[in-house]
mmCIF file of C-alpha atoms and ligand atoms in Angstrom:
data_model
loop_
_atom_site.group_PDB
_atom_site.id
_atom_site.type_symbol
_atom_site.label_atom_id
_atom_site.label_comp_id
_atom_site.label_asym_id
_atom_site.label_seq_id
_atom_site.Cartn_x
_atom_site.Cartn_y
_atom_site.Cartn_z
ATOM 1 C CA MET A 305 -14.955 -6.208 -20.164
ATOM 2 C CA ALA A 306 -13.445 -4.861 -16.916
ATOM 3 C CA LYS A 307 -15.908 -4.241 -14.097
ATOM 4 C CA ILE A 308 -15.976 -2.051 -10.993
ATOM 5 C CA LYS A 309 -17.722 -3.546 -7.956
ATOM 6 C CA ALA A 310 -20.842 -1.370 -7.673
ATOM 7 C CA GLU A 311 -24.548 -1.276 -6.861
ATOM 8 C CA PRO A 312 -27.018 -2.386 -8.097
ATOM 9 C CA PHE A 313 -24.603 -4.472 -10.233
ATOM 10 C CA ALA A 314 -21.024 -4.269 -11.461
ATOM 11 C CA PHE A 315 -20.154 -1.181 -13.535
ATOM 12 C CA PRO A 316 -18.835 -2.205 -16.983
ATOM 13 C CA VAL A 317 -15.864 0.164 -17.149
ATOM 14 C CA ARG A 318 -14.021 1.345 -20.262
ATOM 15 C CA HIS A 319 -10.911 3.008 -18.893
ATOM 16 C CA ASP A 320 -10.222 4.723 -22.240
ATOM 17 C CA GLN A 321 -13.619 6.474 -22.023
ATOM 18 C CA LEU A 322 -13.650 7.271 -18.296
ATOM 19 C CA ALA A 323 -13.295 10.618 -16.495
ATOM 20 C CA LEU A 324 -13.766 11.891 -12.959
ATOM 21 C CA ILE A 325 -16.035 14.893 -12.479
ATOM 22 C CA VAL A 326 -15.686 16.706 -9.161
ATOM 23 C CA ILE A 327 -18.719 18.856 -8.488
ATOM 24 C CA ASP A 328 -18.484 22.207 -6.677
ATOM 25 C CA MET A 329 -15.911 21.458 -3.947
ATOM 26 C CA GLN A 330 -15.817 25.203 -3.302
ATOM 27 C CA ARG A 331 -15.086 27.252 -0.195
ATOM 28 C CA ASP A 332 -18.589 28.781 -0.515
ATOM 29 C CA PHE A 333 -20.129 25.380 0.275
ATOM 30 C CA ALA A 334 -17.552 24.172 2.796
ATOM 31 C CA GLU A 335 -16.444 27.125 4.916
ATOM 32 C CA PRO A 336 -18.135 29.375 7.459
ATOM 33 C CA GLY A 337 -19.193 32.675 5.870
ATOM 34 C CA GLY A 338 -19.981 31.086 2.501
ATOM 35 C CA PHE A 339 -23.219 30.372 0.659
ATOM 36 C CA GLY A 340 -23.886 27.008 2.335
ATOM 37 C CA ALA A 341 -23.475 28.511 5.798
ATOM 38 C CA SER A 342 -25.623 31.530 4.874
ATOM 39 C CA LEU A 343 -28.484 29.105 4.243
ATOM 40 C CA GLY A 344 -28.117 27.822 7.810
ATOM 41 C CA ASN A 345 -26.261 24.600 7.018
ATOM 42 C CA ASP A 346 -23.601 22.758 9.040
ATOM 43 C CA VAL A 347 -20.706 23.045 6.591
ATOM 44 C CA SER A 348 -18.382 20.757 8.570
ATOM 45 C CA ARG A 349 -20.150 17.797 6.950
ATOM 46 C CA ILE A 350 -18.666 18.894 3.616
ATOM 47 C CA THR A 351 -15.044 19.215 4.726
ATOM 48 C CA ARG A 352 -15.129 15.682 6.128
ATOM 49 C CA ILE A 353 -15.142 14.149 2.630
ATOM 50 C CA VAL A 354 -12.082 16.078 1.435
ATOM 51 C CA PRO A 355 -9.603 13.192 2.065
ATOM 52 C CA ASP A 356 -11.727 10.748 0.024
ATOM 53 C CA VAL A 357 -12.219 13.230 -2.812
ATOM 54 C CA LYS A 358 -8.496 13.918 -2.767
ATOM 55 C CA ARG A 359 -7.443 10.282 -3.079
ATOM 56 C CA LEU A 360 -9.959 9.749 -5.888
ATOM 57 C CA ILE A 361 -8.526 12.745 -7.775
ATOM 58 C CA GLN A 362 -4.993 11.501 -7.145
ATOM 59 C CA GLY A 363 -5.891 8.018 -8.369
ATOM 60 C CA PHE A 364 -7.262 9.406 -11.643
ATOM 61 C CA ARG A 365 -4.208 11.612 -12.084
ATOM 62 C CA ASN A 366 -1.845 8.715 -11.393
ATOM 63 C CA ALA A 367 -3.712 6.575 -13.938
ATOM 64 C CA GLY A 368 -3.474 9.372 -16.529
ATOM 65 C CA LEU A 369 -7.271 9.706 -16.661
ATOM 66 C CA PRO A 370 -9.064 13.064 -17.019
ATOM 67 C CA VAL A 371 -10.242 15.030 -13.997
ATOM 68 C CA ILE A 372 -12.891 17.694 -14.582
ATOM 69 C CA HIS A 373 -13.847 20.230 -11.915
ATOM 70 C CA THR A 374 -17.034 22.274 -11.740
ATOM 71 C CA MET A 375 -17.798 25.456 -9.847
ATOM 72 C CA GLU A 376 -21.257 26.884 -9.250
ATOM 73 C CA CYS A 377 -20.837 30.589 -9.856
ATOM 74 C CA HIS A 378 -22.128 33.637 -11.675
ATOM 75 C CA LYS A 379 -20.789 36.556 -13.668
ATOM 76 C CA PRO A 380 -19.977 39.681 -11.608
ATOM 77 C CA ASP A 381 -22.788 41.602 -13.361
ATOM 78 C CA LEU A 382 -25.247 38.810 -12.376
ATOM 79 C CA SER A 383 -26.501 38.581 -15.982
ATOM 80 C CA ASP A 384 -26.587 34.764 -15.688
ATOM 81 C CA LEU A 385 -28.410 34.768 -12.331
ATOM 82 C CA PRO A 386 -32.185 34.532 -12.696
ATOM 83 C CA PRO A 387 -34.059 36.566 -10.050
ATOM 84 C CA ALA A 388 -35.908 33.365 -9.197
ATOM 85 C CA LYS A 389 -32.576 31.899 -7.998
ATOM 86 C CA ARG A 390 -31.205 35.016 -6.308
ATOM 87 C CA ASP A 391 -34.411 35.895 -4.443
ATOM 88 C CA ARG A 392 -35.270 32.375 -3.228
ATOM 89 C CA GLY A 393 -35.605 31.831 0.531
ATOM 90 C CA SER A 394 -34.123 33.899 3.341
ATOM 91 C CA PRO A 395 -30.364 33.353 3.400
ATOM 92 C CA ILE A 396 -28.215 35.696 5.501
ATOM 93 C CA LEU A 397 -26.295 36.520 2.306
ATOM 94 C CA ARG A 398 -27.663 36.191 -1.213
ATOM 95 C CA ILE A 399 -25.664 35.291 -4.325
ATOM 96 C CA GLY A 400 -23.691 38.390 -5.333
ATOM 97 C CA ASP A 401 -23.693 39.934 -1.855
ATOM 98 C CA GLU A 402 -20.381 40.870 -0.229
ATOM 99 C CA GLY A 403 -19.432 38.304 2.428
ATOM 100 C CA PRO A 404 -16.330 37.552 4.489
ATOM 101 C CA MET A 405 -14.799 35.641 1.515
ATOM 102 C CA GLY A 406 -15.812 38.170 -1.140
ATOM 103 C CA ARG A 407 -19.007 38.229 -3.190
ATOM 104 C CA ILE A 408 -21.037 35.054 -2.726
ATOM 105 C CA LEU A 409 -20.726 32.559 -5.642
ATOM 106 C CA ILE A 410 -19.259 35.103 -8.053
ATOM 107 C CA SER A 411 -16.594 34.037 -10.523
ATOM 108 C CA GLY A 412 -13.090 34.995 -9.387
ATOM 109 C CA GLU A 413 -13.973 35.740 -5.745
ATOM 110 C CA PRO A 414 -11.947 33.980 -2.997
ATOM 111 C CA GLY A 415 -14.981 32.156 -1.574
ATOM 112 C CA THR A 416 -15.952 30.799 -4.967
ATOM 113 C CA ALA A 417 -12.609 29.027 -5.368
ATOM 114 C CA ILE A 418 -12.189 25.284 -5.101
ATOM 115 C CA LEU A 419 -10.798 24.167 -1.717
ATOM 116 C CA PRO A 420 -6.981 24.459 -1.857
ATOM 117 C CA GLU A 421 -6.492 20.742 -0.984
ATOM 118 C CA LEU A 422 -8.490 19.823 -4.118
ATOM 119 C CA ALA A 423 -7.205 22.552 -6.421
ATOM 120 C CA PRO A 424 -7.223 21.668 -10.134
ATOM 121 C CA ALA A 425 -3.848 20.689 -11.567
ATOM 122 C CA GLU A 426 -2.347 22.402 -14.608
ATOM 123 C CA GLY A 427 -4.354 21.467 -17.709
ATOM 124 C CA GLU A 428 -7.427 20.070 -15.922
ATOM 125 C CA VAL A 429 -10.774 21.343 -17.195
ATOM 126 C CA ILE A 430 -12.734 23.701 -14.930
ATOM 127 C CA ILE A 431 -16.390 24.259 -15.807
ATOM 128 C CA GLU A 432 -18.027 27.365 -14.343
ATOM 129 C CA LYS A 433 -21.753 26.705 -14.202
ATOM 130 C CA PRO A 434 -24.615 29.060 -13.364
ATOM 131 C CA GLY A 435 -27.061 26.245 -12.657
ATOM 132 C CA LYS A 436 -27.208 23.181 -10.466
ATOM 133 C CA GLY A 437 -26.574 20.899 -13.445
ATOM 134 C CA ALA A 438 -23.145 21.123 -15.102
ATOM 135 C CA PHE A 439 -24.531 20.751 -18.650
ATOM 136 C CA TYR A 440 -26.819 23.788 -18.467
ATOM 137 C CA ASN A 441 -25.286 26.869 -20.143
ATOM 138 C CA THR A 442 -21.723 25.428 -20.140
ATOM 139 C CA GLU A 443 -19.226 23.848 -22.538
ATOM 140 C CA LEU A 444 -19.282 20.467 -20.746
ATOM 141 C CA SER A 445 -20.896 18.506 -23.606
ATOM 142 C CA GLU A 446 -18.231 19.689 -26.063
ATOM 143 C CA VAL A 447 -15.410 18.949 -23.597
ATOM 144 C CA LEU A 448 -16.616 15.364 -23.143
ATOM 145 C CA GLN A 449 -17.209 14.777 -26.842
ATOM 146 C CA GLN A 450 -13.794 16.159 -27.846
ATOM 147 C CA ARG A 451 -12.082 13.780 -25.404
ATOM 148 C CA GLY A 452 -14.179 10.717 -26.232
ATOM 149 C CA ILE A 453 -15.477 10.479 -22.668
ATOM 150 C CA LYS A 454 -18.582 8.314 -22.284
ATOM 151 C CA GLN A 455 -18.405 7.260 -18.627
ATOM 152 C CA LEU A 456 -18.308 9.604 -15.630
ATOM 153 C CA VAL A 457 -17.342 8.952 -12.029
ATOM 154 C CA PHE A 458 -18.977 11.574 -9.800
ATOM 155 C CA ALA A 459 -17.673 13.159 -6.588
ATOM 156 C CA GLY A 460 -18.484 16.419 -4.822
ATOM 157 C CA VAL A 461 -21.339 18.349 -3.291
ATOM 158 C CA THR A 462 -24.121 18.406 -2.610
ATOM 159 C CA THR A 463 -25.291 14.886 -3.333
ATOM 160 C CA GLU A 464 -28.950 15.672 -3.885
ATOM 161 C CA VAL A 465 -28.548 19.050 -5.570
ATOM 162 C CA CYS A 466 -25.672 19.665 -8.009
ATOM 163 C CA VAL A 467 -24.317 16.104 -8.057
ATOM 164 C CA GLN A 468 -27.657 14.440 -8.648
ATOM 165 C CA THR A 469 -28.828 17.094 -11.134
ATOM 166 C CA THR A 470 -25.647 16.665 -13.182
ATOM 167 C CA MET A 471 -25.876 12.853 -13.028
ATOM 168 C CA ARG A 472 -29.424 12.997 -14.346
ATOM 169 C CA GLU A 473 -28.424 15.409 -17.104
ATOM 170 C CA ALA A 474 -25.514 13.118 -18.047
ATOM 171 C CA ASN A 475 -27.673 9.986 -17.934
ATOM 172 C CA ASP A 476 -30.200 11.576 -20.295
ATOM 173 C CA ARG A 477 -27.342 12.415 -22.681
ATOM 174 C CA GLY A 478 -26.192 8.798 -22.828
ATOM 175 C CA TYR A 479 -23.312 8.818 -20.333
ATOM 176 C CA GLN A 480 -22.858 5.946 -17.896
ATOM 177 C CA CYS A 481 -22.599 7.475 -14.427
ATOM 178 C CA LEU A 482 -21.020 6.094 -11.260
ATOM 179 C CA LEU A 483 -21.290 7.948 -7.934
ATOM 180 C CA ALA A 484 -18.380 7.550 -5.474
ATOM 181 C CA GLU A 485 -20.228 7.130 -2.185
ATOM 182 C CA GLU A 486 -17.624 8.371 0.318
ATOM 183 C CA ALA A 487 -16.610 11.248 -1.961
ATOM 184 C CA THR A 488 -19.977 12.969 -1.989
ATOM 185 C CA GLU A 489 -21.870 14.674 0.813
ATOM 186 C CA SER A 490 -24.991 16.593 1.696
ATOM 187 C CA TYR A 491 -25.813 18.950 4.547
ATOM 188 C CA PHE A 492 -28.586 16.430 5.253
ATOM 189 C CA PRO A 493 -27.489 12.790 5.783
ATOM 190 C CA GLU A 494 -30.952 11.537 4.947
ATOM 191 C CA PHE A 495 -30.853 13.302 1.559
ATOM 192 C CA LYS A 496 -27.500 11.681 0.716
ATOM 193 C CA ALA A 497 -28.875 8.250 1.603
ATOM 194 C CA ALA A 498 -32.068 8.845 -0.372
ATOM 195 C CA THR A 499 -30.143 10.071 -3.419
ATOM 196 C CA ILE A 500 -27.868 7.030 -3.436
ATOM 197 C CA ALA A 501 -30.915 4.773 -3.151
ATOM 198 C CA MET A 502 -32.881 6.486 -5.943
ATOM 199 C CA ILE A 503 -29.925 6.671 -8.346
ATOM 200 C CA ARG A 504 -29.302 2.937 -8.292
ATOM 201 C CA ALA A 505 -32.930 1.803 -7.906
ATOM 202 C CA GLN A 506 -34.853 0.150 -10.726
ATOM 203 C CA GLY A 507 -31.757 -1.412 -12.291
ATOM 204 C CA ALA A 508 -29.520 1.707 -12.124
ATOM 205 C CA ILE A 509 -32.163 4.027 -13.530
ATOM 206 C CA VAL A 510 -29.861 7.038 -13.144
ATOM 207 C CA GLY A 511 -26.565 5.246 -12.568
ATOM 208 C CA TRP A 512 -24.394 3.146 -10.290
ATOM 209 C CA THR A 513 -22.828 3.790 -6.873
ATOM 210 C CA ALA A 514 -19.509 2.373 -5.661
ATOM 211 C CA HIS A 515 -16.963 2.697 -2.884
ATOM 212 C CA VAL A 516 -13.887 4.850 -3.500
ATOM 213 C CA ASP A 517 -11.582 1.888 -2.801
ATOM 214 C CA ASP A 518 -13.245 -0.231 -5.494
ATOM 215 C CA ILE A 519 -13.023 2.576 -8.066
ATOM 216 C CA LEU A 520 -9.361 3.162 -7.216
ATOM 217 C CA GLU A 521 -8.541 -0.550 -7.428
ATOM 218 C CA SER A 522 -10.036 -0.676 -10.922
ATOM 219 C CA ILE A 523 -8.216 2.360 -12.320
ATOM 220 C CA THR A 524 -4.945 1.420 -10.635
ATOM 221 C CA ASN A 525 -5.006 -1.978 -12.350
ATOM 222 C CA ALA A 526 -6.153 -0.566 -15.689
HETATM 223 C C1 C5J B 150 -26.233 23.902 -3.825
HETATM 224 C C2 C5J B 150 -24.598 22.551 -4.943
HETATM 225 N N1 C5J B 150 -26.528 22.959 -2.943
HETATM 226 N N2 C5J B 150 -23.354 22.619 -5.434
HETATM 227 N N3 C5J B 150 -25.235 23.731 -4.729
HETATM 228 O O1 C5J B 150 -26.831 24.958 -3.821
HETATM 229 O O2 C5J B 150 -25.098 21.497 -4.661
#
């Protein structure tokens, strides 16, 4: 069995069952005027990982392996946005409000789009998700089952919110999950570090973590 160098121990990879899932690399989380900034966050932390996410995506494409993209967003009529989510906290702009990049986190708006450098290629699956986890109220389970995918490499933002939630959902559904350390980021460095530690603690209780170079070496030599 092929292995990817990982923590807390090598990841037993099956290249024929492997996909990359890129979580929420959207303008609304990475650019001034978006949702992340409206919550008071330093969004420049997010754009810094773009080159690592990009080379991971390119590596999967070059190896002919699936790349799945997710976007956190809601229907224009807000019917999939619980008031408990919309009304939480005191952001400058709430989900659905008109901002400099269009309505915040609404499907089809310019700010909701994936960053142009990481734009999905023709034929790649894009999952629009109303929750933090990508399995909740989406077609992700069916997409993975139809393609025989049983192992997921994770990239994207934010590490402790949508990435971790989706990893936990996937782990509970029987998927083996590997987080690409340089290709994920949080607005809070301490939350990223804590998430990496808790994912791989207790014998990979949620999953594995690995460096982008080690993942790329494995899929390049597949
Ligand atoms: C957040 C996400 N942080 N994509 N969304 O609200 O992690």
